[in-house]
Every structure is written in structure tokens, then in C-alpha cells.
Tab-separated table of C-alpha atoms and ligand atoms in Angstrom:
chain	number	residue	atom	x	y	z
A	1	MET	CA	132.629	-121.499	-4.046
A	2	ASP	CA	133.682	-124.550	-6.013
A	3	THR	CA	137.424	-124.319	-6.613
A	4	GLY	CA	140.364	-126.139	-8.042
A	5	ARG	CA	138.576	-129.087	-9.558
A	6	LYS	CA	139.524	-129.201	-13.194
A	7	ASN	CA	142.373	-128.807	-15.641
A	8	SER	CA	142.554	-127.462	-19.184
A	9	VAL	CA	145.239	-126.779	-21.798
A	10	CYS	CA	147.054	-123.413	-21.790
A	11	HIS	CA	146.205	-121.274	-24.840
A	12	VAL	CA	149.724	-119.814	-24.782
A	13	CYS	CA	152.113	-122.691	-24.096
A	14	ALA	CA	149.968	-125.887	-24.033
A	15	GLY	CA	150.868	-126.423	-20.344
A	16	VAL	CA	148.354	-127.572	-17.733
A	17	VAL	CA	145.921	-124.928	-16.498
A	18	ARG	CA	144.583	-125.607	-13.017
A	19	GLU	CA	141.223	-124.101	-12.075
A	20	PHE	CA	141.054	-121.838	-9.009
A	21	ALA	CA	137.600	-120.242	-9.128
A	22	ASP	CA	134.254	-121.319	-10.580
A	23	PHE	CA	131.435	-118.818	-11.218
A	24	GLY	CA	128.998	-121.456	-12.446
A	25	SER	CA	126.691	-121.293	-15.423
A	26	GLN	CA	126.756	-117.836	-17.022
A	27	PRO	CA	125.151	-116.159	-20.044
A	28	LEU	CA	127.086	-114.059	-22.566
A	29	SER	CA	127.872	-110.850	-20.694
A	30	ASP	CA	126.852	-108.522	-23.519
A	31	ALA	CA	123.768	-110.434	-24.750
A	32	PHE	CA	121.172	-107.888	-23.645
A	33	LEU	CA	117.764	-109.351	-24.449
A	34	PRO	CA	114.756	-107.702	-26.024
A	35	PRO	CA	111.906	-107.467	-23.480
A	36	GLY	CA	109.372	-110.275	-23.830
A	37	ASP	CA	112.109	-112.565	-25.152
A	38	PRO	CA	114.077	-113.540	-22.074
A	39	ALA	CA	114.446	-117.157	-23.171
A	40	GLY	CA	117.281	-118.597	-25.196
A	41	ASP	CA	120.244	-117.346	-23.193
A	42	PHE	CA	123.426	-119.091	-24.368
A	43	ARG	CA	125.123	-120.549	-21.282
A	44	PHE	CA	128.631	-121.683	-20.506
A	45	ARG	CA	130.589	-122.565	-17.362
A	46	LEU	CA	132.640	-119.576	-16.261
A	47	ALA	CA	135.742	-120.679	-14.406
A	48	VAL	CA	139.297	-119.403	-14.254
A	49	GLY	CA	142.644	-121.128	-13.819
A	50	VAL	CA	146.393	-120.607	-13.960
A	51	CYS	CA	148.961	-122.315	-16.184
A	52	GLY	CA	151.500	-124.295	-14.178
A	53	SER	CA	154.172	-123.698	-16.870
A	54	CYS	CA	153.893	-120.065	-18.061
A	55	THR	CA	151.695	-118.655	-15.221
A	56	MET	CA	149.117	-117.211	-17.648
A	57	VAL	CA	145.746	-116.812	-15.904
A	58	GLN	CA	142.909	-117.730	-18.260
A	59	LEU	CA	139.344	-118.988	-18.568
A	60	MET	CA	138.820	-122.735	-18.471
A	61	SER	CA	136.581	-122.723	-21.551
A	62	GLU	CA	136.189	-120.563	-24.609
A	63	VAL	CA	133.025	-119.031	-26.079
A	64	PRO	CA	133.004	-118.994	-29.932
A	65	ARG	CA	134.045	-115.493	-31.052
A	66	ASP	CA	131.076	-114.905	-33.371
A	67	ARG	CA	128.691	-115.342	-30.444
A	68	MET	CA	130.276	-112.367	-28.684
A	69	PHE	CA	131.482	-110.055	-31.444
A	70	HIS	CA	128.871	-109.495	-34.123
A	71	HIS	CA	126.873	-106.722	-35.714
A	72	ASP	CA	124.918	-105.967	-32.540
A	73	TYR	CA	127.825	-105.982	-30.071
A	74	PRO	CA	126.600	-103.267	-27.691
A	75	TYR	CA	129.750	-101.884	-26.033
A	76	LEU	CA	130.475	-98.312	-27.111
A	77	SER	CA	133.961	-97.133	-26.189
A	78	SER	CA	133.040	-93.448	-26.474
A	79	GLY	CA	130.394	-93.774	-23.724
A	80	SER	CA	132.814	-92.451	-21.113
A	81	GLN	CA	134.137	-88.894	-21.248
A	82	PHE	CA	137.152	-90.010	-19.231
A	83	MET	CA	137.976	-92.793	-21.707
A	84	ARG	CA	137.616	-90.383	-24.642
A	85	GLU	CA	140.248	-88.183	-23.010
A	86	HIS	CA	142.421	-91.200	-22.170
A	87	PHE	CA	142.564	-92.289	-25.814
A	88	ALA	CA	143.047	-88.762	-27.156
A	89	THR	CA	146.062	-88.351	-24.833
A	90	LEU	CA	147.455	-91.712	-25.856
A	91	ALA	CA	147.039	-90.939	-29.567
A	92	ALA	CA	148.988	-87.704	-29.080
A	93	ARG	CA	151.766	-89.651	-27.352
A	94	LEU	CA	151.950	-92.363	-30.005
A	95	ARG	CA	151.952	-89.599	-32.611
A	96	GLN	CA	155.109	-88.083	-31.117
A	97	ASP	CA	156.945	-91.394	-31.521
A	98	LEU	CA	156.060	-91.609	-35.223
A	99	THR	CA	159.018	-89.896	-36.806
A	100	GLY	CA	159.217	-91.570	-40.229
A	101	PRO	CA	157.905	-89.899	-43.404
A	102	ALA	CA	154.701	-91.994	-43.860
A	103	PRO	CA	153.811	-93.693	-40.588
A	104	PHE	CA	151.147	-96.405	-40.453
A	105	VAL	CA	149.103	-97.223	-37.327
A	106	VAL	CA	146.910	-100.291	-36.920
A	107	GLU	CA	144.414	-100.780	-34.113
A	108	ILE	CA	143.025	-104.192	-33.212
A	109	GLY	CA	139.465	-103.744	-31.847
A	110	CYS	CA	138.987	-100.054	-32.655
A	111	ASN	CA	135.304	-100.223	-31.676
A	112	ASP	CA	133.596	-96.878	-32.428
A	113	GLY	CA	136.886	-95.223	-33.360
A	114	VAL	CA	137.539	-93.571	-30.001
A	115	MET	CA	141.345	-93.767	-30.453
A	116	LEU	CA	141.837	-93.755	-34.229
A	117	GLU	CA	139.688	-90.683	-34.800
A	118	SER	CA	142.664	-88.592	-33.641
A	119	PHE	CA	144.847	-90.136	-36.368
A	120	ALA	CA	142.062	-89.785	-38.954
A	121	ALA	CA	141.716	-86.091	-38.076
A	122	GLU	CA	145.436	-85.571	-38.731
A	123	GLY	CA	145.343	-87.512	-41.997
A	124	ILE	CA	147.768	-90.173	-40.740
A	125	HIS	CA	147.714	-93.536	-42.493
A	126	HIS	CA	145.802	-95.863	-40.159
A	127	LEU	CA	143.558	-98.909	-40.123
A	128	GLY	CA	141.157	-100.209	-37.489
A	129	VAL	CA	140.333	-103.907	-37.483
A	130	GLU	CA	136.920	-104.415	-35.903
A	131	PRO	CA	134.701	-107.497	-36.303
A	132	SER	CA	131.583	-106.004	-34.703
A	133	GLY	CA	129.732	-104.401	-37.599
A	134	GLY	CA	127.622	-101.852	-35.714
A	135	VAL	CA	130.507	-100.223	-33.860
A	136	ALA	CA	132.715	-100.454	-36.988
A	137	GLN	CA	130.103	-98.369	-38.817
A	138	LEU	CA	130.237	-95.748	-36.067
A	139	ALA	CA	134.016	-95.566	-36.492
A	140	ALA	CA	133.695	-95.250	-40.282
A	141	ALA	CA	131.206	-92.411	-39.817
A	142	LYS	CA	133.956	-90.516	-37.942
A	143	GLY	CA	136.278	-90.849	-40.933
A	144	VAL	CA	138.214	-93.814	-39.513
A	145	GLN	CA	139.427	-96.459	-41.989
A	146	VAL	CA	137.993	-99.751	-40.759
A	147	ARG	CA	138.247	-103.351	-41.848
A	148	ASN	CA	135.183	-105.205	-40.559
A	149	THR	CA	136.791	-108.501	-39.623
A	150	PHE	CA	138.670	-110.342	-36.879
A	151	PHE	CA	142.385	-109.618	-36.628
A	152	ASP	CA	144.446	-112.805	-36.771
A	153	GLU	CA	147.462	-114.127	-38.671
A	154	PRO	CA	145.805	-114.314	-42.142
A	155	THR	CA	144.268	-110.825	-41.732
A	156	ALA	CA	147.683	-109.438	-40.730
A	157	ALA	CA	149.254	-110.904	-43.879
A	158	GLU	CA	146.535	-109.270	-46.013
A	159	ILE	CA	147.061	-105.892	-44.329
A	160	LEU	CA	150.822	-106.145	-44.859
A	161	ALA	CA	150.312	-106.900	-48.552
A	162	GLU	CA	147.879	-104.003	-49.019
A	163	HIS	CA	149.356	-101.316	-46.760
A	164	GLY	CA	152.939	-102.290	-45.946
A	165	PRO	CA	154.402	-102.688	-42.454
A	166	ALA	CA	152.923	-100.959	-39.393
A	167	ASP	CA	154.987	-98.682	-37.159
A	168	VAL	CA	152.533	-99.081	-34.293
A	169	VAL	CA	150.016	-101.827	-33.643
A	170	PHE	CA	147.700	-100.909	-30.784
A	171	ALA	CA	144.954	-102.747	-28.897
A	172	ALA	CA	143.009	-101.638	-25.822
A	173	ASN	CA	140.799	-103.984	-23.878
A	174	THR	CA	140.916	-106.387	-26.786
A	175	LEU	CA	144.006	-108.606	-26.624
A	176	CYS	CA	142.792	-110.168	-23.374
A	177	HIS	CA	139.537	-110.996	-25.222
A	178	ILE	CA	141.237	-113.279	-27.745
A	179	PRO	CA	141.821	-116.965	-26.876
A	180	TYR	CA	143.625	-117.621	-30.199
A	181	ILE	CA	146.357	-115.267	-29.046
A	182	GLY	CA	149.162	-117.188	-30.813
A	183	SER	CA	147.615	-116.261	-34.156
A	184	ILE	CA	147.405	-112.612	-33.041
A	185	LEU	CA	151.057	-112.449	-31.988
A	186	ARG	CA	152.243	-114.186	-35.132
A	187	GLY	CA	150.146	-111.671	-37.077
A	188	VAL	CA	151.642	-108.739	-35.179
A	189	ALA	CA	155.160	-110.103	-35.677
A	190	THR	CA	154.420	-110.311	-39.431
A	191	LEU	CA	152.932	-106.847	-39.682
A	192	LEU	CA	155.320	-104.761	-37.565
A	193	SER	CA	158.073	-102.785	-39.241
A	194	PRO	CA	161.595	-103.744	-38.015
A	195	GLY	CA	161.587	-100.940	-35.414
A	196	GLY	CA	157.841	-100.993	-34.779
A	197	ILE	CA	156.032	-101.448	-31.480
A	198	PHE	CA	152.970	-103.341	-30.328
A	199	VAL	CA	151.231	-101.465	-27.507
A	200	PHE	CA	148.305	-102.948	-25.632
A	201	GLU	CA	146.329	-102.102	-22.513
A	202	ASP	CA	144.389	-104.644	-20.499
A	203	PRO	CA	143.252	-105.230	-16.898
A	204	TYR	CA	146.227	-106.107	-14.685
A	205	PHE	CA	145.807	-109.307	-12.698
A	206	ALA	CA	147.611	-107.751	-9.710
A	207	ASP	CA	144.858	-105.107	-9.502
A	208	ILE	CA	142.160	-107.767	-9.788
A	209	VAL	CA	143.661	-109.700	-6.880
A	210	GLU	CA	144.241	-106.587	-4.786
A	211	ARG	CA	140.675	-105.290	-5.341
A	212	ASN	CA	138.932	-108.682	-5.351
A	213	SER	CA	137.425	-107.452	-8.614
A	214	PHE	CA	136.079	-110.825	-9.656
A	215	ASP	CA	133.634	-109.128	-12.028
A	216	GLN	CA	136.553	-108.608	-14.427
A	217	ILE	CA	136.114	-112.333	-15.075
A	218	TYR	CA	133.514	-112.926	-17.815
A	219	ASP	CA	133.208	-114.566	-21.236
A	220	GLU	CA	135.005	-111.782	-23.152
A	221	HIS	CA	137.919	-111.492	-20.736
A	222	PHE	CA	139.751	-114.686	-21.589
A	223	PHE	CA	143.233	-113.772	-20.305
A	224	PHE	CA	144.364	-111.924	-17.194
A	225	PHE	CA	147.859	-110.697	-17.942
A	226	THR	CA	150.845	-110.181	-15.678
A	227	VAL	CA	154.278	-108.849	-16.598
A	228	ARG	CA	155.714	-112.291	-16.131
A	229	SER	CA	153.187	-114.107	-18.318
A	230	VAL	CA	153.377	-111.450	-21.053
A	231	GLN	CA	157.195	-111.583	-21.024
A	232	HIS	CA	157.044	-115.315	-21.583
A	233	MET	CA	154.350	-115.095	-24.263
A	234	ALA	CA	156.202	-112.376	-26.191
A	235	LEU	CA	159.425	-114.404	-26.363
A	236	LEU	CA	157.560	-117.318	-27.952
A	237	HIS	CA	156.982	-115.031	-30.949
A	238	GLY	CA	160.358	-113.316	-31.217
A	239	LEU	CA	159.036	-110.279	-29.360
A	240	GLU	CA	160.096	-108.735	-26.062
A	241	LEU	CA	158.289	-106.792	-23.355
A	242	VAL	CA	160.208	-103.502	-23.293
A	243	ASP	CA	157.897	-101.336	-21.210
A	244	ALA	CA	154.990	-101.650	-18.794
A	245	GLU	CA	153.058	-98.718	-17.408
A	246	ARG	CA	150.365	-98.849	-14.754
A	247	LEU	CA	147.066	-97.206	-15.686
A	248	THR	CA	144.127	-96.340	-13.440
A	249	VAL	CA	141.470	-96.882	-16.136
A	250	HIS	CA	139.003	-99.784	-15.954
A	251	GLY	CA	139.879	-100.619	-12.381
A	252	GLY	CA	143.637	-100.932	-12.923
A	253	GLU	CA	145.420	-101.862	-16.144
A	254	LEU	CA	148.890	-102.189	-17.569
A	255	ARG	CA	149.980	-100.684	-20.849
A	256	TYR	CA	152.464	-103.171	-22.332
A	257	THR	CA	154.912	-102.272	-25.100
A	258	LEU	CA	156.404	-105.108	-27.145
A	259	ALA	CA	159.165	-104.771	-29.749
A	260	ARG	CA	161.174	-107.241	-31.767
A	261	LYS	CA	163.608	-108.928	-29.413
A	262	GLY	CA	166.821	-107.002	-28.929
A	263	THR	CA	165.705	-103.853	-30.770
A	264	ARG	CA	164.950	-101.676	-27.702
A	265	PRO	CA	166.196	-101.502	-24.131
A	266	VAL	CA	163.956	-103.046	-21.468
A	267	SER	CA	162.711	-100.323	-19.139
A	268	PRO	CA	163.340	-100.518	-15.372
A	269	ALA	CA	159.531	-100.559	-14.894
A	270	VAL	CA	159.370	-104.035	-16.432
A	271	THR	CA	162.059	-105.402	-14.147
A	272	ALA	CA	160.513	-103.739	-11.077
A	273	LEU	CA	156.985	-105.014	-11.755
A	274	ALA	CA	158.220	-108.539	-12.499
A	275	ALA	CA	160.104	-108.539	-9.199
A	276	GLU	CA	157.022	-107.251	-7.351
A	277	GLU	CA	154.890	-110.035	-8.862
A	278	GLU	CA	157.455	-112.604	-7.799
A	279	LEU	CA	157.748	-111.230	-4.270
A	280	SER	CA	153.973	-111.039	-3.724
A	281	GLY	CA	153.398	-114.560	-5.075
A	282	LEU	CA	150.829	-113.114	-7.465
A	283	THR	CA	149.885	-116.417	-9.082
A	284	SER	CA	150.736	-118.732	-6.193
A	285	ALA	CA	148.179	-121.323	-5.058
A	286	GLU	CA	147.856	-119.493	-1.758
A	287	THR	CA	147.058	-116.096	-3.347
A	288	LEU	CA	144.547	-117.634	-5.728
A	289	ALA	CA	142.787	-119.586	-2.962
A	290	ARG	CA	142.547	-116.392	-0.906
A	291	PHE	CA	141.063	-114.556	-3.890
A	292	ALA	CA	138.429	-117.302	-4.357
A	293	SER	CA	137.454	-117.178	-0.698
A	294	ASN	CA	137.192	-113.351	-0.739
A	295	VAL	CA	134.894	-113.600	-3.741
A	296	ALA	CA	132.619	-116.077	-1.941
A	297	ARG	CA	132.416	-113.665	1.000
A	298	ILE	CA	131.462	-110.746	-1.272
A	299	ARG	CA	128.650	-112.806	-2.748
A	300	THR	CA	127.206	-113.593	0.695
A	301	ASP	CA	127.524	-110.000	1.908
A	302	LEU	CA	126.023	-108.416	-1.197
A	303	VAL	CA	122.998	-110.700	-1.283
A	304	GLU	CA	122.416	-110.216	2.460
A	305	LEU	CA	122.606	-106.440	2.105
A	306	LEU	CA	120.175	-106.313	-0.822
A	307	ARG	CA	117.739	-108.654	0.940
A	308	SER	CA	117.773	-106.577	4.106
A	309	LEU	CA	117.207	-103.346	2.121
A	310	ARG	CA	114.255	-104.969	0.395
A	311	ALA	CA	112.873	-106.076	3.779
A	312	GLU	CA	113.190	-102.469	5.025
A	313	GLY	CA	111.258	-101.222	1.992
A	314	LYS	CA	114.194	-99.240	0.588
A	315	THR	CA	114.373	-98.579	-3.151
A	316	VAL	CA	117.425	-99.845	-5.031
A	317	ALA	CA	118.665	-99.365	-8.591
A	318	GLY	CA	121.763	-100.475	-10.453
A	319	TYR	CA	124.130	-98.009	-12.161
A	320	GLY	CA	125.895	-99.125	-15.366
A	321	ALA	CA	124.787	-102.321	-17.117
A	322	THR	CA	128.415	-103.344	-17.555
A	323	ALA	CA	129.531	-106.657	-19.012
A	324	LYS	CA	131.158	-107.131	-15.596
A	325	SER	CA	127.758	-106.939	-13.902
A	326	ALA	CA	126.722	-110.187	-15.624
A	327	THR	CA	129.202	-112.114	-13.487
A	328	VAL	CA	128.044	-110.399	-10.293
A	329	LEU	CA	124.326	-110.757	-10.957
A	330	ASN	CA	124.416	-114.347	-12.167
A	331	PHE	CA	126.979	-115.577	-9.659
A	332	CYS	CA	125.043	-113.980	-6.779
A	333	GLY	CA	121.598	-114.896	-8.146
A	334	ILE	CA	120.445	-111.245	-8.127
A	335	GLY	CA	117.381	-110.459	-10.260
A	336	PRO	CA	114.770	-107.693	-10.579
A	337	ASP	CA	113.353	-108.614	-7.150
A	338	LEU	CA	116.512	-107.175	-5.550
A	339	VAL	CA	117.601	-104.666	-8.233
A	340	PRO	CA	114.466	-103.593	-10.169
A	341	PHE	CA	116.328	-101.748	-12.942
A	342	ILE	CA	119.787	-100.625	-14.063
A	343	SER	CA	120.472	-97.182	-15.489
A	344	ASP	CA	122.833	-97.058	-18.482
A	345	THR	CA	123.819	-94.447	-21.056
A	346	SER	CA	124.269	-96.947	-23.943
A	347	VAL	CA	121.360	-96.729	-26.354
A	348	THR	CA	122.332	-100.239	-27.435
A	349	LYS	CA	121.393	-101.612	-23.970
A	350	GLN	CA	118.429	-99.405	-23.012
A	351	GLY	CA	114.982	-101.029	-23.168
A	352	ARG	CA	116.579	-104.464	-22.947
A	353	LEU	CA	117.022	-107.025	-20.163
A	354	THR	CA	120.361	-107.945	-18.606
A	355	PRO	CA	121.595	-111.379	-19.720
A	356	GLY	CA	120.631	-114.225	-17.405
A	357	SER	CA	119.360	-111.980	-14.596
A	358	HIS	CA	116.668	-110.256	-16.734
A	359	ILE	CA	116.833	-106.850	-15.063
A	360	PRO	CA	115.437	-104.023	-17.236
A	361	VAL	CA	118.017	-101.487	-18.484
A	362	ARG	CA	116.710	-97.917	-18.497
A	363	PRO	CA	118.121	-94.615	-19.760
A	364	PRO	CA	119.806	-92.345	-17.188
A	365	ASP	CA	116.777	-90.069	-16.716
A	366	ALA	CA	114.984	-93.019	-15.039
A	367	PHE	CA	117.654	-92.888	-12.328
A	368	ALA	CA	116.576	-89.439	-11.075
A	369	ASP	CA	112.846	-90.012	-11.414
A	370	PRO	CA	112.818	-90.229	-8.406
A	371	TYR	CA	116.285	-91.139	-7.125
A	372	PRO	CA	116.401	-94.552	-5.417
A	373	ASP	CA	117.535	-94.815	-1.794
A	374	TYR	CA	120.512	-96.968	-2.852
A	375	ALA	CA	122.357	-97.555	-6.114
A	376	VAL	CA	124.654	-100.500	-6.807
A	377	LEU	CA	127.637	-99.099	-8.714
A	378	PHE	CA	128.228	-101.814	-11.307
A	379	ALA	CA	130.345	-99.366	-13.376
A	380	TRP	CA	132.735	-98.918	-10.426
A	381	ASN	CA	135.658	-98.571	-12.834
A	382	HIS	CA	134.160	-95.219	-13.907
A	383	ALA	CA	133.481	-94.159	-10.290
A	384	ASP	CA	135.239	-90.765	-10.418
A	385	GLU	CA	133.288	-89.705	-13.477
A	386	ILE	CA	129.962	-91.066	-12.234
A	387	LEU	CA	130.167	-89.823	-8.649
A	388	ALA	CA	130.985	-86.337	-9.917
A	389	LYS	CA	128.131	-86.437	-12.423
A	390	GLU	CA	125.607	-87.822	-9.930
A	391	ILE	CA	126.292	-85.423	-7.097
A	392	GLY	CA	122.511	-84.746	-6.970
A	393	PHE	CA	121.858	-88.365	-6.004
A	394	ARG	CA	124.182	-88.118	-3.011
A	395	GLU	CA	122.774	-84.700	-2.033
A	396	SER	CA	119.233	-86.091	-2.112
A	397	GLY	CA	120.305	-88.637	0.529
A	398	GLY	CA	121.076	-91.471	-1.895
A	399	ARG	CA	123.858	-93.916	-1.016
A	400	TRP	CA	126.148	-95.922	-3.271
A	401	ILE	CA	126.625	-99.650	-2.743
A	402	ARG	CA	130.102	-100.830	-3.748
A	403	TYR	CA	131.215	-104.473	-3.758
A	404	VAL	CA	134.940	-104.290	-4.466
A	405	PRO	CA	137.225	-104.789	-2.636
A	406	ASP	CA	134.401	-105.657	-0.212
A	407	VAL	CA	130.727	-104.823	0.211
A	408	HIS	CA	130.324	-101.323	1.620
A	409	ILE	CA	128.021	-98.322	1.465
A	410	VAL	CA	129.324	-94.809	0.697
B	501	LIG	N1	139.438	-100.668	-27.848
B	501	LIG	C1	138.130	-100.306	-27.356
B	501	LIG	C2	138.215	-99.792	-25.936
B	501	LIG	O1	139.235	-99.963	-25.282
B	501	LIG	O2	137.221	-99.230	-25.474
B	501	LIG	C3	137.139	-101.456	-27.468
B	501	LIG	C4	137.218	-102.501	-26.432
B	501	LIG	S1	135.915	-103.701	-26.597
B	501	LIG	C5	135.794	-104.247	-24.941
B	501	LIG	C6	136.694	-105.061	-27.425
B	501	LIG	C7	136.613	-104.914	-28.945
B	501	LIG	O3	137.435	-105.912	-29.539
B	501	LIG	C8	135.222	-105.110	-29.496
B	501	LIG	O4	134.840	-103.967	-30.234
B	501	LIG	C9	135.341	-106.380	-30.347
B	501	LIG	O5	134.481	-106.380	-31.454
B	501	LIG	C10	136.806	-106.355	-30.716
B	501	LIG	N2	137.431	-107.654	-31.075
B	501	LIG	C11	137.217	-108.883	-30.554
B	501	LIG	N3	137.985	-109.799	-31.164
B	501	LIG	C12	138.737	-109.136	-32.081
B	501	LIG	C13	139.722	-109.518	-33.037
B	501	LIG	N4	140.142	-110.784	-33.174
B	501	LIG	N5	140.253	-108.565	-33.833
B	501	LIG	C14	139.876	-107.270	-33.726
B	501	LIG	N6	138.942	-106.833	-32.839
B	501	LIG	C15	138.386	-107.767	-32.023
B	502	LIG	P1	132.598	-100.662	-18.974
B	502	LIG	O1	132.808	-100.760	-17.499
B	502	LIG	O2	132.774	-101.974	-19.672
B	502	LIG	O3	133.358	-99.532	-19.602
B	502	LIG	O4	131.049	-100.317	-19.164
B	502	LIG	C1	130.503	-99.156	-18.623
B	502	LIG	C2	128.992	-99.210	-18.766
B	502	LIG	O5	128.439	-98.208	-17.901
B	502	LIG	C3	128.498	-98.911	-20.174
B	502	LIG	O6	127.371	-99.726	-20.454
B	502	LIG	C4	128.098	-97.451	-20.101
B	502	LIG	C5	127.686	-97.285	-18.656
B	502	LIG	N1	127.921	-95.945	-18.131
B	502	LIG	C6	126.844	-95.214	-17.638
B	502	LIG	O7	125.707	-95.685	-17.673
B	502	LIG	N2	127.079	-93.955	-17.160
B	502	LIG	C7	128.330	-93.405	-17.142
B	502	LIG	O8	128.488	-92.266	-16.703
B	502	LIG	C8	129.448	-94.201	-17.612
B	502	LIG	C9	130.836	-93.643	-17.562
B	502	LIG	C10	129.195	-95.467	-18.085
B	503	LIG	ZN1	150.991	-121.688	-20.286
């Protein structure tokens, strides 16, 4: 793996970002292609680095936002039963904290309305901001109020003028997607009521390092947050990290709570996690070099395994045409010769080809017709749900191939 060659400018503090891992030329992770039209993949160099000043881990180059988030953006948040429950539970919790007479909740990146539908059902004043038109329509069809645009500083000012200040601003798996994060935080600081909170959930870099989950690195995931880097970023905008809670969803996340500086006590969890990051050297050159070398080993092992299964005449399928799988498939050079198809529940992906690797995506019934000998679990972050659902595959003698934290068969 090519590592540590280049520098770029930090999107948070304008410090120097030093590259530590390079995944080469990659397509857009969610650009599933119509069959017969595999040409025309947009390509960019996917590499990741760390800022020497504020420690923020980030991509070395940015893909224009309209190329990723547009009317046909295919990711549907409600595709996982577990995630539907996760957001319903969270909505109930946020609801308890809303004690004022006419609370207002804003979600950045509400997708198909998986979280806000709970607020809509209760008639609570809310607004989802969602640039991807197709998923925004799905949210609207559930009764969710949606603004079909990108959230940023000007949008926040418009929302404030039209609706007044927000008691809660929420974002899940969205803030880390936004390279122009200064504009977002300025917008949030404008929009929040004096005692309001900004809550966001995103993959935790400590979990990525611990699990070698390099497939969390793709075009849409621009930032990889830590408590330390978020603390620093918040202070630049008059905000403060007051709570951090570990979550098991999506392969390990943190739920961060920001408030205006000095308005709320900082929880012991923040102090403890920051100390843990410091002690483990989470963003040290040594840790990052070890991560890069683990990733190179996974690539070798996975390709060797798939080649040997092909040589033995075993059948293999993929499970879950995740955005994450684009990094794995394109970095490892895996195509339909090694994984002939991937099963996926998203109607938006079925019948299409995976970006760059051109593997057909089929609906789930193709998976059991007949079951393959082996299935590569690309949606490993939903493993509990999938393994329970696909008990028949295991009972028929099928085996799962996992590749984080290392390549193994279960
Ligand atoms: N919150 C949902 C969840 O956790 O499942 C959706 C996550 S999805 C990976 C990211 C969403 O962020 C997409 O629906 C995308 O259109 C949206 N998005 C990207 N940039 C945005 C921006 N500047 N403002 C609001 N939404 C944005
Ligand atoms: P995600 O890891 O970004 O949430 O994407 C999960 C993908 O896996 C999405 O395309 C839907 C698909 N999927 C299945 O095909 N079957 C399932 O049971 C689950 C939970 C997800
Ligand atoms: Zn920085």
C-alpha cells in the first residue's frame, strides 16, 4: 500500500494534513450503474490523512457534493429493521428532553424520514433538510416536513427566519459526509436556541482502527471523528462537546452532543474517552502506519481466499451492496469473476452494477436460489440482523466470509 506521500489542507483548521493510506483510483461508492452502461464511472483518488494541528482524520481530496447527493441517491435509511428501531428509540429520548411549550427539531440529512417520522406522528414542529430528492420524497410521503436542499450556513439562516430557533439539531451519518463543515457548524450555531443541543452520530475512528474497518473510508465519508478532534472543532464555533456516547450501530459510532460553550456541564464520558484516545495514541504516526499495513494484509488475504474458492469450484455471492463495499472491491480488484453477484434489499440498487467493479446487484430471493457455498458479508455492520435472518443459509452448509478485523470464515 502506498502511504504517507502527500499533504493537503485541513478542512477544519487549515493545518497540514499528512496522508497515511492510499486506496487508489475509486468510483463514487453509490453510483450503481444501469446494466449495459458500465462506462463513464467518475473516478477520484481515495486517500486519507491526519491533520498535524487539530488531529482531524480526513480524506485528501473532496468529491463535489452534487455528484454524490442528487435525486437518485440510492441509500435508504429504513432498509434495516435494527436502524428503524435505533432511530425510534432515539426520537423518544430526544422527545423527553424537549420541555418547552413549542419545541422545534431540525434534522440534517433526514433521508427517507426514518427518525423524523416519530416527531411527525406526534405533531411536533420539525424540519428535515435533505438534498437527495428521491429519498426526500419518501420522507414527505410519511408526513415529514422536508426542505430539499443542502444544509449549510445560508440555509440555516433561512430556517431561523422562517421557523425560529431550534431546540435540537440532529444529524446521523451525515456530518462526517460534509467537507464544508465550518459552514455547517456556523449554521448550527446560528440556528440553535440559547439552551439548544446539536446531536450527531458518526463512525468512531477508534472503532475503525480497532476493527481495521478500512471500508468505512469512501467518497461520502470525508471525516473520521474522535472526541479530541470534535472538541477542538466545536470550540472554533463557540460550541462545546458536552457528551459522547458509544454506539454499536454501523460498526461502532459515537453520539456527540454539542451545546453553546459554558451552558451545560461536560460529562465524565467525554473526559474518559479523550484520555483513552490520548493513552492509546489513536492518531499517532505509529498507529496509522499499523492500520495501513493491516489493510494491505486484508487485501492480500481476501483476494487469495476468493481465488482459491474459485479454483475449487465453490460458488460465492456477496451480501449487501454497501457503499463501503466499493472501497473493498475496487481496492482489492474484485469483480464478477470472483463474486458473481451481490444480494441487496434496496430496490434502488437491484438490477444495477456495482460502481467500478461492475458486479450485478440482485434482490434477496436470488441469494437462496440456490444458496451459494460462501457469501462475503459486505454489510458486516448489520451482521446481527442478517445472520439471524439468514439462518437457512448457514443450516444449508453455507459459510460467511468476513474481512474485518481480518479475513476469516464463519
Ligand atoms: N440520517 C440517515 C441515516 O443515518 O441513515 C441518512 C444517512 S445518509 C448516509 C447521508 C444523508 O445525508 C444523505 O441522505 C444525503 O443526501 C444527506 N446529505 C449530504 N449532504 C448534506 C447536507 N449538506 N445537508 C443535509 N443533508 C445532506
Ligand atoms: P449500510 O451498511 O450503508 O447501512 O448499507 C447496507 C446495505 O445492505 C444496503 O444497501 C441494504 C443492504 N442490506 C441487505 O441487503 N439486507 C439486510 O438485511 C440489511 C440490513 C441491509
Ligand atoms: Zn486541522
